[in-house]
Short mmCIF file of C-alpha atoms and ligand atoms in Angstrom, two decimals:
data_model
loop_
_atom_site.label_atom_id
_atom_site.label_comp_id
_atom_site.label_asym_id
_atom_site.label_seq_id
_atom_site.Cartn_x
_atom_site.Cartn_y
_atom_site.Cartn_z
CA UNK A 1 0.00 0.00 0.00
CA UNK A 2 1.28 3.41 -0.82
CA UNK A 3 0.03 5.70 0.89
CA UNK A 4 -2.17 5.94 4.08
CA UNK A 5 -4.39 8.65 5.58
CA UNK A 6 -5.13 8.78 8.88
CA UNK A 7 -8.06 11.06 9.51
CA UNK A 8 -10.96 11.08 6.84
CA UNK A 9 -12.19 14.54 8.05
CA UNK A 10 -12.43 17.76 5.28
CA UNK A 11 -8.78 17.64 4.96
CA UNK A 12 -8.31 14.07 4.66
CA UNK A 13 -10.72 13.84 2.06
CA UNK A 14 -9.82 17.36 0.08
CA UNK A 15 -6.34 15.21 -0.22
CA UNK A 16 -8.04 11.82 -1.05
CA UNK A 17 -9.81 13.35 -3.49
CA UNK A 18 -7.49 15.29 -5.27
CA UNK A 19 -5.20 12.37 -5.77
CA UNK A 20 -7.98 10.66 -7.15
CA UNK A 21 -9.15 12.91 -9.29
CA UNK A 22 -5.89 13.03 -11.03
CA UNK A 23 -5.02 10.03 -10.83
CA UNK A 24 -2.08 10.07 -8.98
CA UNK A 25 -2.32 6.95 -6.64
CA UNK A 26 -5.28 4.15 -7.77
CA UNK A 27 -7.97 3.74 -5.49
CA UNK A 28 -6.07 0.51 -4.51
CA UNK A 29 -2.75 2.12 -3.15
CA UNK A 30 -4.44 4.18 -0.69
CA UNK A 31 -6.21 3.48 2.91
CA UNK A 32 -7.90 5.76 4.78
CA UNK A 33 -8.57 5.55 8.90
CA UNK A 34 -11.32 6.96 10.26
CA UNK A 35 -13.73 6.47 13.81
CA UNK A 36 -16.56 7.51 12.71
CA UNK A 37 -18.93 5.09 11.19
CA UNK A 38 -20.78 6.90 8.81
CA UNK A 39 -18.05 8.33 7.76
CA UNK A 40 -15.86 5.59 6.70
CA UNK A 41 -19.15 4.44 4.64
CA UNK A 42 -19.40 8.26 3.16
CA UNK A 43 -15.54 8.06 1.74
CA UNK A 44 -16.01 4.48 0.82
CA UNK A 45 -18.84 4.72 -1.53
CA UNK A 46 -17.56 8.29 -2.66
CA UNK A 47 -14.16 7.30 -3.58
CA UNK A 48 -13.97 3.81 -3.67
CA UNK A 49 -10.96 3.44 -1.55
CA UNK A 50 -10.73 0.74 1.67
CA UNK A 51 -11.59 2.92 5.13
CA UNK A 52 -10.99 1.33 8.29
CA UNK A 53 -10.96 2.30 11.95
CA UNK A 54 -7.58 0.72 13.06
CA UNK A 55 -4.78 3.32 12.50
CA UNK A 56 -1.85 0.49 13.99
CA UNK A 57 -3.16 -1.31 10.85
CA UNK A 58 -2.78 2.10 8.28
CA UNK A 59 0.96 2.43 9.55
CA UNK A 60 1.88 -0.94 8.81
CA UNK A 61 0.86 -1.39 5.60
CA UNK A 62 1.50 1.74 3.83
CA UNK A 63 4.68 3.17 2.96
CA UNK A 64 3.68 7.17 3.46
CA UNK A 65 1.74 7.94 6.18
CA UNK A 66 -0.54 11.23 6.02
CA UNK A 67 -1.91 12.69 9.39
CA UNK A 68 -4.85 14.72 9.04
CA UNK A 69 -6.24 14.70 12.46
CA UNK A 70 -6.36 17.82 14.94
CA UNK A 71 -3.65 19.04 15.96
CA UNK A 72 -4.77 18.47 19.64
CA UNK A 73 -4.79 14.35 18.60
CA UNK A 74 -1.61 13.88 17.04
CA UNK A 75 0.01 12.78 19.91
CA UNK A 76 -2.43 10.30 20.53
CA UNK A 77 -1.99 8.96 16.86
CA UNK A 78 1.60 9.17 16.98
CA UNK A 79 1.67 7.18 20.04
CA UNK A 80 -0.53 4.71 18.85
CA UNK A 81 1.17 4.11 15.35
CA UNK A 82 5.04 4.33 16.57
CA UNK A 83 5.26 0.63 16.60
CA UNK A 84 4.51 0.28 13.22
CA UNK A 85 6.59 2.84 11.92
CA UNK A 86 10.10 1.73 10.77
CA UNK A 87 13.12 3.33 8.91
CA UNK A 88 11.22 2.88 5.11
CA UNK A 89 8.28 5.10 6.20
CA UNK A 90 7.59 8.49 5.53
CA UNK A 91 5.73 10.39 8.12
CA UNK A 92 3.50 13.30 6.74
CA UNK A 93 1.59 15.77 8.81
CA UNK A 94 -0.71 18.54 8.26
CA UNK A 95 -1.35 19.68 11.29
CA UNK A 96 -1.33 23.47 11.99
CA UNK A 97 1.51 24.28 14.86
CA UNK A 98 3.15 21.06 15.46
CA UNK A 99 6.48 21.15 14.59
CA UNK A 100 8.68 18.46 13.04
CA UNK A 101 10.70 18.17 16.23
CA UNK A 102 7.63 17.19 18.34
CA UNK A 103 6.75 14.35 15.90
CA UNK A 104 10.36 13.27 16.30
CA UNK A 105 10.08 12.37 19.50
CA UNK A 106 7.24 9.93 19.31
CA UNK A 107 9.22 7.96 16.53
CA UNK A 108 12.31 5.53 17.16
CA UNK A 109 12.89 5.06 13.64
CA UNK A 110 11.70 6.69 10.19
CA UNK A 111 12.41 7.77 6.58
CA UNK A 112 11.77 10.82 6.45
CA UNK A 113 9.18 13.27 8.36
CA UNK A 114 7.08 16.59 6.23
CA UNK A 115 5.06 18.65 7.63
CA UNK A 116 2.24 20.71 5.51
CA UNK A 117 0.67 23.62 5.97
CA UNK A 118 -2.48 23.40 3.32
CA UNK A 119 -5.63 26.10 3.60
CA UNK A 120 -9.17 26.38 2.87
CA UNK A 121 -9.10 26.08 -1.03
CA UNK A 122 -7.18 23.15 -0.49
CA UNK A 123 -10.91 21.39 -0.96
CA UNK A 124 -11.81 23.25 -4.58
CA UNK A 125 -7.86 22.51 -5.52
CA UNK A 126 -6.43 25.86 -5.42
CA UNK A 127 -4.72 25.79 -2.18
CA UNK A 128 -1.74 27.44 -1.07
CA UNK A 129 0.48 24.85 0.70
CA UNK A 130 4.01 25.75 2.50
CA UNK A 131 5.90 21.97 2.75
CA UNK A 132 9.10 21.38 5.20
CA UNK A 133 11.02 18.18 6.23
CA UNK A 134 13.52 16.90 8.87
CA UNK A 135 16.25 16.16 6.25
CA UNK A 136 16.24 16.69 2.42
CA UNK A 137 15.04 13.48 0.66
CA UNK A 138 14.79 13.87 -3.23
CA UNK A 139 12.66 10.85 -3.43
CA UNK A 140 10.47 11.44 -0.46
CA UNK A 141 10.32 15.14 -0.78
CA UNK A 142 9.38 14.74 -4.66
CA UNK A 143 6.63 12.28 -3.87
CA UNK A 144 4.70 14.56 -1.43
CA UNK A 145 5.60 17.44 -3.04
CA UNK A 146 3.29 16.16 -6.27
CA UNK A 147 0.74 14.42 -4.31
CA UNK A 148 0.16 17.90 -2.76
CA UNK A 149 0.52 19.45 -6.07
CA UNK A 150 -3.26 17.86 -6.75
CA UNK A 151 -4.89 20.30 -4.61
CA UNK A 152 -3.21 23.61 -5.33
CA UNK A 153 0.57 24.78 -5.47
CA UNK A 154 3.19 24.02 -3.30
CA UNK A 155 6.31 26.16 -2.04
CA UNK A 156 9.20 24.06 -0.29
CA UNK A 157 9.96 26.35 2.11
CA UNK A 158 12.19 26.63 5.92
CA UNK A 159 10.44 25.49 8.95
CA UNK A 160 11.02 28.66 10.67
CA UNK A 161 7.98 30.44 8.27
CA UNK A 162 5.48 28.74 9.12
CA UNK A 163 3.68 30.72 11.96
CA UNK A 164 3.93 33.28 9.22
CA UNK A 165 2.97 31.12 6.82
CA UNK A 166 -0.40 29.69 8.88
CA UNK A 167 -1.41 33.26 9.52
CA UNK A 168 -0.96 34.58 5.85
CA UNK A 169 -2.47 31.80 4.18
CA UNK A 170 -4.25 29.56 6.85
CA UNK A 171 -6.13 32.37 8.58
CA UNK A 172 -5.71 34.37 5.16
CA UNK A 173 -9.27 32.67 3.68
CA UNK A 174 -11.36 34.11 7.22
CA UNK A 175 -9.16 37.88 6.27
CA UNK A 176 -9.87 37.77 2.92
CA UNK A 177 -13.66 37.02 3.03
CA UNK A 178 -14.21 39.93 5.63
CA UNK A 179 -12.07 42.48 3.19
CA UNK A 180 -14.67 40.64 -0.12
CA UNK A 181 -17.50 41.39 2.40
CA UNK A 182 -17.29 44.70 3.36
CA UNK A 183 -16.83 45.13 -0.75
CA UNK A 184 -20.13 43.74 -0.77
CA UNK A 185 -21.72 45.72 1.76
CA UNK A 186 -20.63 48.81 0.24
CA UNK A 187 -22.61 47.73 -3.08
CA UNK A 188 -25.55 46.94 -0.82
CA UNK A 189 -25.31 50.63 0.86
CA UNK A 190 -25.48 51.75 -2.84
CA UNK A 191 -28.46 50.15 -3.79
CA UNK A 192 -27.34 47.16 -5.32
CA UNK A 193 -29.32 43.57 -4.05
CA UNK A 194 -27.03 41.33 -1.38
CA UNK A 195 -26.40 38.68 -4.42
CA UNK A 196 -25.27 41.29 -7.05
CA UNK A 197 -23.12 43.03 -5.37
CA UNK A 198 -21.60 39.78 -4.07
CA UNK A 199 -21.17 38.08 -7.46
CA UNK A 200 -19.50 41.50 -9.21
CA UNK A 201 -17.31 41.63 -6.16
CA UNK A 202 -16.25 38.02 -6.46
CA UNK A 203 -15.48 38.47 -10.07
CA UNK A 204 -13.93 41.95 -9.61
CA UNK A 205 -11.29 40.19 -7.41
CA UNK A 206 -10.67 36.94 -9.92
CA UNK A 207 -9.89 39.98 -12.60
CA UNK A 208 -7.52 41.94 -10.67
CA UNK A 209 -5.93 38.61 -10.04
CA UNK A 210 -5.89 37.72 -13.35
CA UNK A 211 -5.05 40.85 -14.75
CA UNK A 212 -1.82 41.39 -12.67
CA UNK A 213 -0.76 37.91 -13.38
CA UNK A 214 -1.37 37.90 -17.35
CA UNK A 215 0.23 41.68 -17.63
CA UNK A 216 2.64 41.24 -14.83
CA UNK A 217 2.03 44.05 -13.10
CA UNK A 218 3.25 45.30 -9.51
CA UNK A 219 0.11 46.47 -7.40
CA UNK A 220 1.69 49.53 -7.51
CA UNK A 221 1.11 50.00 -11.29
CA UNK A 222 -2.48 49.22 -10.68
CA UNK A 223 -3.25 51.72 -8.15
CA UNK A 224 -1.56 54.25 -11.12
CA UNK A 225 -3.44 53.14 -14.39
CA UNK A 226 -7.37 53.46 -11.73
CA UNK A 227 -6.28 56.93 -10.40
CA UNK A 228 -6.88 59.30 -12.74
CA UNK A 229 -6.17 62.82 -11.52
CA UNK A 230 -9.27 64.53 -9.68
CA UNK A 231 -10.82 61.22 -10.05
CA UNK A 232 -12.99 58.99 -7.82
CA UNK A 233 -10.76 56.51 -7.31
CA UNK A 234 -7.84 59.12 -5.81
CA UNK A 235 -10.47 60.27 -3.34
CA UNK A 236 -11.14 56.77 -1.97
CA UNK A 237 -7.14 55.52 -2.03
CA UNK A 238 -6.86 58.98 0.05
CA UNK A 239 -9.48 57.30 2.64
CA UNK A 240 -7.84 53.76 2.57
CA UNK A 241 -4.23 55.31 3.64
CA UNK A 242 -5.73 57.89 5.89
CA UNK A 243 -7.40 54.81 7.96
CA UNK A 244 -3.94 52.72 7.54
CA UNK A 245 -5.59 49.79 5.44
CA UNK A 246 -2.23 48.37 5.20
CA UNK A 247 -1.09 48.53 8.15
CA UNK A 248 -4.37 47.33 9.60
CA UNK A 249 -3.81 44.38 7.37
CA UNK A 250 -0.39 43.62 8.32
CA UNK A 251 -1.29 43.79 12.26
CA UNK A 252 -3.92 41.20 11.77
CA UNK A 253 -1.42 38.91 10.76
CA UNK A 254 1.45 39.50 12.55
CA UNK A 255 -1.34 38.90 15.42
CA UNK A 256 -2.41 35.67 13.62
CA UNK A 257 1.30 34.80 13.39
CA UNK A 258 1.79 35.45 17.40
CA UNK A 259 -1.34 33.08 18.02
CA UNK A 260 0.19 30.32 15.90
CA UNK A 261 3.77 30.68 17.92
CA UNK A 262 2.00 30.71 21.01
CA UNK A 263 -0.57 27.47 20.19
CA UNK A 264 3.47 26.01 18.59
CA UNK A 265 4.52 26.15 22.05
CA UNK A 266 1.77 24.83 24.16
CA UNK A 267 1.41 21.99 22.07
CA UNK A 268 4.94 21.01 22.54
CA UNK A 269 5.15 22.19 26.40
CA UNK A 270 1.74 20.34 27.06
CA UNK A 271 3.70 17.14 25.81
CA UNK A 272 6.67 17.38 28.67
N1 NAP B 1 -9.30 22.91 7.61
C1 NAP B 1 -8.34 23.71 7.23
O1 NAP B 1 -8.52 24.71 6.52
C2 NAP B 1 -6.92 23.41 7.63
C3 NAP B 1 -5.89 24.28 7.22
C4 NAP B 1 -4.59 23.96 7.59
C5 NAP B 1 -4.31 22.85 8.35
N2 NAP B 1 -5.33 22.04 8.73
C6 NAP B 1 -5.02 20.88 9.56
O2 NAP B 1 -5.61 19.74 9.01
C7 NAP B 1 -5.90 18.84 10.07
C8 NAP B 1 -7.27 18.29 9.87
O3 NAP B 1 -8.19 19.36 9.91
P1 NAP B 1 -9.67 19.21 9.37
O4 NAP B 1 -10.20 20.57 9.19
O5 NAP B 1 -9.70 18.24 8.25
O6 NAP B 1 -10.34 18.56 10.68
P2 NAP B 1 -11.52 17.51 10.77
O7 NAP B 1 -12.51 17.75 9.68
O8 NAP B 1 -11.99 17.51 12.19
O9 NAP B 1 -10.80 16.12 10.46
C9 NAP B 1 -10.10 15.34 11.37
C10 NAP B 1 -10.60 13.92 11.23
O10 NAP B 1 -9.77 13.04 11.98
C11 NAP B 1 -10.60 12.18 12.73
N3 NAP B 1 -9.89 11.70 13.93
C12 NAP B 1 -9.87 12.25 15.17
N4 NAP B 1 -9.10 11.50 16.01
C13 NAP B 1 -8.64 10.47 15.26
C14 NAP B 1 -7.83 9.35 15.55
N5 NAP B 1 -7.31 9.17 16.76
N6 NAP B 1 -7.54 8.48 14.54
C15 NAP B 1 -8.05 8.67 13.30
N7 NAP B 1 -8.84 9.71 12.97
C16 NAP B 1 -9.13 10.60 13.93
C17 NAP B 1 -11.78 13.03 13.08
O11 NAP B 1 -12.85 12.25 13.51
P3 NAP B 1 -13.85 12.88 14.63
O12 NAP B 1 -14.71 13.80 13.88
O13 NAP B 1 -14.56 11.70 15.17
O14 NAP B 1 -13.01 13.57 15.67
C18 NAP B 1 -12.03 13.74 11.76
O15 NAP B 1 -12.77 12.97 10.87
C19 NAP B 1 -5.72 19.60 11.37
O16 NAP B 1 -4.56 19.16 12.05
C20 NAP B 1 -5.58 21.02 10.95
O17 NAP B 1 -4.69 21.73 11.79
C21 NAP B 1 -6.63 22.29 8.39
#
């Protein structure tokens, strides 16, 4: 068996069913674990993959093992599956403020160990996912790095960024939606129905996006070719910079950043 998931919860199956969707693994080289009932029958019949309950069983029969369970159960797992894991396995976890070394010390022996940081979008394939390891193994690294590569793009990056990295793009879909809704509200306060004025603000975003990738543009240059001198625009960029909308934005997630360092270090004090 290739590869095993432990955890069949939105995460666990955003990854199980990007790599079927594209194929990557067959529906035979994966195994998922699971406790709930239901739930196990939900992922079976959906992806036609084998879903059990035993996770001892998950780590000794496949050869990476993925752990998608809360961060405040991975020690439990870990625990639980350290017999089983041996010096071919590769360890994989998602979970948000564990770090590599705390994983380490549940395991006597193993391949290799990567830690992920995915997001929301993960689930509709456009995530953006931050991946890290314990020591660099082309083979190993490679292998996740494409399995992740199924639900959105993936930057190899240091260990050290990824408080930064779970408050930019982790927290980033909650920051995001309350910048796309107060958009929205300001069509609302100008007449326009709820649903309009959502659906032109979605799309005005996607065509920003799109239009600074396909010219490649700095936002800079943007904010130039809208302000036309005397203009409206002008008069609302002088509002946004009065009120600090930048720095306002970059608070929020050095705070989110702080949060994730401080949850980072009561998960590995509360292990002792
Ligand atoms: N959701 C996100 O946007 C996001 C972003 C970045 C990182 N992550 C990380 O992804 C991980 C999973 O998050 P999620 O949102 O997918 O959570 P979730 O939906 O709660 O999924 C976790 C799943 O694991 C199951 N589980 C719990 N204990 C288990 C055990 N001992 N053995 C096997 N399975 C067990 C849970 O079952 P029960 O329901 O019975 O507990 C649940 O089905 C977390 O560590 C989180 O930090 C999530």
């Amino acid at each position: 068996m290739k590869l095993g998931i432990i955890g069949g919860g939105m995460m666990g199956e955003a990854i199980l069913s990007g790599i079927i969707d594209s194929n990557f693994l067959k529906n035979d080289e994966i195994i998922v674990s699971e406790p709930i009932e239901k739930r196990r029958e939900y992922l079976r019949d959906k992806y036609n993959v084998e879903v059990i309950s035993d996770n001892k069983l998950i780590a000794k029969k496949a050869k990476y093992i993925l752990i998608a369970v809360k961060p405040q159960n991975i020690k439990d797992v870990l625990k639980e599956i350290s017999p089983n894991i041996d010096e071919n396995k590769t360890i994989i976890s998602i979970a948000a403020g564990v770090k590599i070394s705390l994983i380490k010390r549940y395991l006597n022996k193993f391949k290799c160990i990567i830690r992920i940081m995915p997001n929301l979008p993960c689930t509709v394939k456009k995530g953006a996912i931050a991946l890290t390891f314990d020591k660099y193994d082309k083979e190993e690294v490679e292998f996740v790095k494409n399995l992740f590569s199924t639900i959105g793009s993936v930057w190899i990056v240091d260990e050290k960024y990824f408080d930064t990295i779970t408050a930019l793009t982790g927290s980033g879909p909650a920051f995001v939606s309350t910048i796309l809704q107060g958009f929205t509200l300001s069509g609302v306060k100008g007449g326009l129905s709820y649903d309009i004025s959502k659906e032109m603000v979605l799309k005005l975003f996607e065509g920003v996006i799109e239009y600074i990738r396909e010219k490649n543009l700095s936002f800079e240059e943007v904010v130039k070719m809208t302000s036309s001198p005397a203009g409206t625009t002008i008069m609302g960029l002088e509002t946004l910079h009065k009120e600090g909308i930048v720095g306002i934005i970059m608070e929020a997630i050095t705070s989110a950043k702080l949060r994730s360092e401080e949850i980072s270090k009561y998960l590995e004090e509360g292990e002792a």
